Short mmCIF file of C-alpha atoms in Angstrom, two decimals:
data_model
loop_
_atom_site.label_atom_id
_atom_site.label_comp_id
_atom_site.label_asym_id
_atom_site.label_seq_id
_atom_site.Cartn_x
_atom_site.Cartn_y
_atom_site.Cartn_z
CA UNK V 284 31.38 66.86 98.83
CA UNK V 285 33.87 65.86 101.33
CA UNK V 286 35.91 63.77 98.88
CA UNK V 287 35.86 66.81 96.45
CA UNK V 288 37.37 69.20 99.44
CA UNK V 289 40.08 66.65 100.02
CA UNK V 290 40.78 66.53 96.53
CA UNK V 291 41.49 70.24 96.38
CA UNK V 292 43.73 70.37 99.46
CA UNK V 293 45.82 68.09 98.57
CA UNK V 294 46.09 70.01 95.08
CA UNK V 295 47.31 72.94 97.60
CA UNK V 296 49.37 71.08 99.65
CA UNK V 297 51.16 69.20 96.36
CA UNK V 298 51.89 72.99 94.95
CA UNK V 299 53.05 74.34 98.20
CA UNK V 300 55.92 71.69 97.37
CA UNK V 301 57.53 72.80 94.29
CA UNK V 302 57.76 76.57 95.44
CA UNK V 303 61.39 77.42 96.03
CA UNK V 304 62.23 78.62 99.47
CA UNK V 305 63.13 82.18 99.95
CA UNK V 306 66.50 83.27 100.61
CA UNK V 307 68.16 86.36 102.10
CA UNK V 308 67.50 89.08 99.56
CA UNK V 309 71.00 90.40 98.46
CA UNK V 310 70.87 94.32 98.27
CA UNK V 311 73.06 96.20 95.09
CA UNK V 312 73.44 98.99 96.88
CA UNK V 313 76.93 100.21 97.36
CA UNK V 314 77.99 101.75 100.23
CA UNK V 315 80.88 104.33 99.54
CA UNK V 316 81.99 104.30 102.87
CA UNK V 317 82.69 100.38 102.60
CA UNK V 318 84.20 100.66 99.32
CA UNK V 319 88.03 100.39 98.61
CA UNK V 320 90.58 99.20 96.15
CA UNK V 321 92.95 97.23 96.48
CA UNK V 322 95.27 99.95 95.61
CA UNK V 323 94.28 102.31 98.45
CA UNK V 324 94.37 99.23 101.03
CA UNK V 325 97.85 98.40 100.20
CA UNK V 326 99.46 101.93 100.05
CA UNK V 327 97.48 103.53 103.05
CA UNK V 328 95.90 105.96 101.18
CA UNK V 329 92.35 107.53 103.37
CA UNK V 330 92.87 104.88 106.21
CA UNK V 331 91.38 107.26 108.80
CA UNK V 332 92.88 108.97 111.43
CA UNK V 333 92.66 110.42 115.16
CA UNK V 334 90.71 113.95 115.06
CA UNK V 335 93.42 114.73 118.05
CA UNK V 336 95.78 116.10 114.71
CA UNK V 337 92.76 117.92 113.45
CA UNK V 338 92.45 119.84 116.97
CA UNK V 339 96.22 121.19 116.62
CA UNK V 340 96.76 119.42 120.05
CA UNK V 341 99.29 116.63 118.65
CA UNK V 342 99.93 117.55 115.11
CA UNK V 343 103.10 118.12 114.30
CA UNK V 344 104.25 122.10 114.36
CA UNK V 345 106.07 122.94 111.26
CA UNK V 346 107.15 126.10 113.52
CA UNK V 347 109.07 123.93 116.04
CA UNK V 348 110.83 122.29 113.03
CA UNK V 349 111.89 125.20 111.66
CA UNK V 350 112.86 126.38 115.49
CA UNK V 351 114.92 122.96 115.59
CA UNK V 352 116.86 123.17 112.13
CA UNK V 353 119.59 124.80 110.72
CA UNK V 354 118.35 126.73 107.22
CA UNK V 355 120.20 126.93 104.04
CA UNK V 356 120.17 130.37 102.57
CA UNK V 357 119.61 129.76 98.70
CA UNK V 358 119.85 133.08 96.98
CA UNK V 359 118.29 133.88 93.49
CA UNK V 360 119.41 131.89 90.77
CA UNK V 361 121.47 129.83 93.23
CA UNK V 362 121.64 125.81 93.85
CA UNK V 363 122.09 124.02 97.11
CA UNK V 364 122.21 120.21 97.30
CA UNK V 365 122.00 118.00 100.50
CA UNK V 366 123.17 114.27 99.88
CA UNK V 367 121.69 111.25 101.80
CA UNK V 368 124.19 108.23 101.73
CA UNK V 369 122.25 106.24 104.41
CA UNK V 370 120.28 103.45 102.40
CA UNK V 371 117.99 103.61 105.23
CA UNK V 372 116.68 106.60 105.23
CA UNK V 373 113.75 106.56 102.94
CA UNK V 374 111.90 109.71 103.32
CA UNK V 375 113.13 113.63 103.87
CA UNK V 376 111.28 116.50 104.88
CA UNK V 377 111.98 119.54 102.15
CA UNK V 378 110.46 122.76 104.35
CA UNK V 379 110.88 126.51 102.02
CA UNK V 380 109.98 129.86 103.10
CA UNK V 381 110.72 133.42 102.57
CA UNK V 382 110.66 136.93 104.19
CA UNK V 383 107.82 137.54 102.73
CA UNK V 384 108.53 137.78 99.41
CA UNK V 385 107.53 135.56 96.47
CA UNK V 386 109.00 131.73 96.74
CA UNK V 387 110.03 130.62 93.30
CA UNK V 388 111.93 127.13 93.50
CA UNK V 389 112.77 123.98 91.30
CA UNK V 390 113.34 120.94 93.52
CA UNK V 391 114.53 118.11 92.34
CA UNK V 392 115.66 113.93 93.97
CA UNK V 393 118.42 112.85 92.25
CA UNK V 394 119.32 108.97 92.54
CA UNK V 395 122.42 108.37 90.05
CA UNK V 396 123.98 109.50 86.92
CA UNK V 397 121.21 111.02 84.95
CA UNK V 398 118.20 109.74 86.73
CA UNK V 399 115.65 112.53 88.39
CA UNK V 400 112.54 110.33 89.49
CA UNK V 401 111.25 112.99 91.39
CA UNK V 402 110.46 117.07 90.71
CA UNK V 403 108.63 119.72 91.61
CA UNK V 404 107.74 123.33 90.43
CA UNK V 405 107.25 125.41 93.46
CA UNK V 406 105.90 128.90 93.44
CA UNK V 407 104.31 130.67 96.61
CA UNK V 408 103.15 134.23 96.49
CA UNK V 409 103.88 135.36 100.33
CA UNK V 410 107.09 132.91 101.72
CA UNK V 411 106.22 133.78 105.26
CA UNK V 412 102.58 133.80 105.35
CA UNK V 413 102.54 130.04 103.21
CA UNK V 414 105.73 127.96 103.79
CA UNK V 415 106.11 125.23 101.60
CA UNK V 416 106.16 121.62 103.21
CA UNK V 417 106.34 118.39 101.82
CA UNK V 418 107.31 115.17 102.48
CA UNK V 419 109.35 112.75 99.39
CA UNK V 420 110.28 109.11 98.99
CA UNK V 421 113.95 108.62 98.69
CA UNK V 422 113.93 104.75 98.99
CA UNK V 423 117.33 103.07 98.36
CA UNK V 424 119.81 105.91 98.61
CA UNK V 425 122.02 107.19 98.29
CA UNK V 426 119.79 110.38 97.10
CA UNK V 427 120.44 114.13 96.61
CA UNK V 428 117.92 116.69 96.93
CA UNK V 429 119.03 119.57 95.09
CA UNK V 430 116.89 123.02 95.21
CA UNK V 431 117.55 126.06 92.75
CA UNK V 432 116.16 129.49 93.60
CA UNK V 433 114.50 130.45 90.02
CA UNK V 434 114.04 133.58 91.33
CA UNK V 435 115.82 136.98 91.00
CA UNK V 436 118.47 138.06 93.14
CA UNK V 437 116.18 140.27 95.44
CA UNK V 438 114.08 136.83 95.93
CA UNK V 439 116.27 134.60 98.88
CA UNK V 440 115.16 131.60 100.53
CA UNK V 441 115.50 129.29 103.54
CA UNK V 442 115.77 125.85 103.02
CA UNK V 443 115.38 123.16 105.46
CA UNK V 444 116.18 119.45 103.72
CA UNK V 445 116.43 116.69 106.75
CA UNK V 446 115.68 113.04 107.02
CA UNK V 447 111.66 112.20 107.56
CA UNK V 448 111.57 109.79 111.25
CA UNK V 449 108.79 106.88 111.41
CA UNK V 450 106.93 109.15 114.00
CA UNK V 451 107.60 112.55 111.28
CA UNK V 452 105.72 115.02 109.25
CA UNK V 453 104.84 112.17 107.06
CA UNK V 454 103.06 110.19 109.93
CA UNK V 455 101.27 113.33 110.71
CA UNK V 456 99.89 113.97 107.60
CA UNK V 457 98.92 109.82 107.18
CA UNK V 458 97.00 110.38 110.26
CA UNK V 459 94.81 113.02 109.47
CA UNK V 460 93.70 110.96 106.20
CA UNK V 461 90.45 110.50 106.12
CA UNK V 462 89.09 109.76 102.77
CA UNK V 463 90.57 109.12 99.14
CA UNK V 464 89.29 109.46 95.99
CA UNK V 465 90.50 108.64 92.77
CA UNK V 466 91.20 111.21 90.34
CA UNK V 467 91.36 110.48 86.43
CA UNK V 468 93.87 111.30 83.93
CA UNK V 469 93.14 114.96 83.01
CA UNK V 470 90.36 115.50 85.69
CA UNK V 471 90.63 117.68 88.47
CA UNK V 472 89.11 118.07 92.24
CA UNK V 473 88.34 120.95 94.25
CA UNK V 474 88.14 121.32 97.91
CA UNK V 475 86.92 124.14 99.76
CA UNK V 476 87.99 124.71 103.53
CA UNK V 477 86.35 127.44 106.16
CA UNK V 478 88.15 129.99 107.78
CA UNK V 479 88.83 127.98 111.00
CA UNK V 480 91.07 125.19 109.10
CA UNK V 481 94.56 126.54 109.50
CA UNK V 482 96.11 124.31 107.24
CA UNK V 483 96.13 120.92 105.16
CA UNK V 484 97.48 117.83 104.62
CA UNK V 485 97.79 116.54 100.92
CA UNK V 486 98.48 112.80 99.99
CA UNK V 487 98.91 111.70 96.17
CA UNK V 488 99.56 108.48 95.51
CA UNK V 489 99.50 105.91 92.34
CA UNK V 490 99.40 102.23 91.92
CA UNK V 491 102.65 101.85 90.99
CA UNK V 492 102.38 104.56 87.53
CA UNK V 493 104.12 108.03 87.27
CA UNK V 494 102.15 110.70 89.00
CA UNK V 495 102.14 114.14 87.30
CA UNK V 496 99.66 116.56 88.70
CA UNK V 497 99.28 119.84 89.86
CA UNK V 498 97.71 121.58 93.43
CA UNK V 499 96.89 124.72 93.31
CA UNK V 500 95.52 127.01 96.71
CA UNK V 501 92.78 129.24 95.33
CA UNK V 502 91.78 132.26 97.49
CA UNK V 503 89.20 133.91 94.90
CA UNK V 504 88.61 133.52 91.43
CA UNK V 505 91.96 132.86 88.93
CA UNK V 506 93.95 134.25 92.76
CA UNK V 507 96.88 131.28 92.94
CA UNK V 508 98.33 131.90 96.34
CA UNK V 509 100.27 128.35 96.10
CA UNK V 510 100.57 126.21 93.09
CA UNK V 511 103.25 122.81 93.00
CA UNK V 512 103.63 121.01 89.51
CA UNK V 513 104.78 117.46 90.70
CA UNK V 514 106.06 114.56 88.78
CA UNK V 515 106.60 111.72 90.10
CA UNK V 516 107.93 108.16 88.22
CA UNK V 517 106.56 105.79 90.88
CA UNK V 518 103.90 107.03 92.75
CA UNK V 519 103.26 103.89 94.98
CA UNK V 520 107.51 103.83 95.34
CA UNK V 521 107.43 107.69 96.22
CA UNK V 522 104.58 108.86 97.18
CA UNK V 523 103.78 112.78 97.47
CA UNK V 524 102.69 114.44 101.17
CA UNK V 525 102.41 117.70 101.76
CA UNK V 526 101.23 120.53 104.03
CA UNK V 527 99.57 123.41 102.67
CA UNK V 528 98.92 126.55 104.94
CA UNK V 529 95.63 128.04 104.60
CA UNK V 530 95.03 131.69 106.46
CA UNK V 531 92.22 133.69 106.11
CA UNK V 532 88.85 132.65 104.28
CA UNK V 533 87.69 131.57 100.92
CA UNK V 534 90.76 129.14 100.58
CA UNK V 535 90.02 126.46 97.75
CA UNK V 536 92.81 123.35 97.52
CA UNK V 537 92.59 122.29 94.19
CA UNK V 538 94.40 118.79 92.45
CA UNK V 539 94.51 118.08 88.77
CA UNK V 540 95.60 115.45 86.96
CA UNK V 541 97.70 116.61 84.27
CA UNK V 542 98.84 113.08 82.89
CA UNK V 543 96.86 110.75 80.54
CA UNK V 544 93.73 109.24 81.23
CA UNK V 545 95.24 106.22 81.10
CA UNK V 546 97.73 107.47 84.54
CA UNK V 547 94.91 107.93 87.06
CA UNK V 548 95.89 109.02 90.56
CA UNK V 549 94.40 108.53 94.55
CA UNK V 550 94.05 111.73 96.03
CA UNK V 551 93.51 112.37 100.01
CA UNK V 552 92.71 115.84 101.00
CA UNK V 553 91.61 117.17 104.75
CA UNK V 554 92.11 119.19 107.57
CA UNK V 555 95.15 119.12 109.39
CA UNK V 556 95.03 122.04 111.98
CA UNK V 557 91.81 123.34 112.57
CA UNK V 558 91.04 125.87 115.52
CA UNK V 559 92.68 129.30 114.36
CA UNK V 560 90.34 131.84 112.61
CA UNK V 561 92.41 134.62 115.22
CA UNK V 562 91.84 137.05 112.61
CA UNK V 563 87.99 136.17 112.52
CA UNK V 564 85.24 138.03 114.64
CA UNK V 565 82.46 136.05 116.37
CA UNK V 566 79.73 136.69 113.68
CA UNK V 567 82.34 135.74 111.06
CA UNK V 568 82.86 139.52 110.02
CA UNK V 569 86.47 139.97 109.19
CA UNK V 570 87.89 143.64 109.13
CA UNK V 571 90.51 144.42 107.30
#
């Protein structure tokens, strides 16, 4: 009986020996928050930011730049060009507003005989109440950013075209970059904002393709308060930033896509001054 019991644990013991060892069990899940491309670690794109930009207390006022510049009067149907022959400056602020009238505007970077490798389609119903600012790439100058007033004559604008500093809008709007997503060729993204966020920052980017797309500011069904149609031939070369005012409530950013599916693009969308709502009540009741 005893030599039988042996027998059998020693059976055991001889098993126990070809069992493999367990190992650390590797998960599958993906975490979103951990996951980026290559693409959007190289060019910046949603790298986070301080939320000091997001309280208004350090982002940059697009009222003291317009305080601290000269404008250019661009009448309807007019053209006005501004020409950068310092290689070194390789960004420029591009800042449009009105009286309050409509804002109807081509602007285009030209970079030699014939060569336009960045445009955009600006229309803006109320000049005043939604400047237009943006922020293009004009690496190895010399550039020219010309701007024609598509508009009738009754339709003037100011234009304020200066060079972009390392510590500019541009920075401002990088640092208020939160998140990224990628956004397929014909595909589009919405993003609705509350009636405290005073405005937004806007960064499209590619991988090194041409970047056509189009941002629209929604406030109500098929109601286009802003819309920009952008092209852009290098959109890791020149990428797009912008700053899109957003007063009042029901305000909807939306980006599409408009190039191939083939052309996919890295979109970065968020808050850049938050804190207003003045023309909001306590219970969120707005009389008007």
């Amino acid at each position: 009986m005893k030599f039988s019991a042996a027998i059998a644990l020693a059976a055991l013991n001889g098993a126990a020996a070809f069992v493999a060892p367990k190992g650390p069990v590797a998960s599958t899940q993906l975490a979103m928050s951990d996951y980026r491309t290559s693409v959007r670690d190289d060019i910046g794109v949603g790298s986070g930011g301080s939320p000091l930009y997001k309280t208004g207390g350090t982002a940059r006022d697009l009222a003291e730049i317009w305080d601290n510049s000269s404008p250019v009067i661009v009448q309807g149907g007019s053209l006005r060009t501004w020409s950068f022959a310092n290689p070194a400056i390789e960004s420029v602020q591009v800042l449009l507003k009105t009286e309050g009238r409509p804002l109807d505007a081509d602007v285009e970077l030209w970079q030699g005989p014939d060569n336009t490798p960045h445009k955009m389609r600006v229309y803006v119903e109320d000049g005043a109440l939604r400047t237009f600012n943006a922020v293009i790439g004009t690496p190895r100058g010399p550039n020219t950013v010309a701007i024609r007033n598509i508009g009738q004559l009754e339709f003037p604008l100011d234009a304020v075209v200066r060079p972009d500093r390392d510590d500019g809008l541009a920075a401002g709007i990088a640092s208020v970059a939160t998140r990224s997503e990628t956004i397929q060729g014909g595909a589009l993204r919405t993003y609705p904002f509350n009636p405290t966020v005073d405005s937004v920052a806007i960064i499209l980017k590619t991988d090194g393709r041409p970047l056509n797309a189009r941002i629209e500011l929604l406030q109500g069904p098929n109601n286009n308060k802003q819309v920009v149609e952008l092209y852009t031939e290098d959109g890791l070369d020149r990428p797009f930033f912008a700053i899109v005012e957003t007063p009042g409530s029901g305000n909807v950013v939306r980006v599409v896509n408009t190039a191939p599916v083939e052309f996919p693009l890295y979109a970065s969308v968020d808050a850049y001054r938050v804190g207003g709502g003045g023309d909001w009540a306590d219970d969120g009741l707005m009389i008007g």
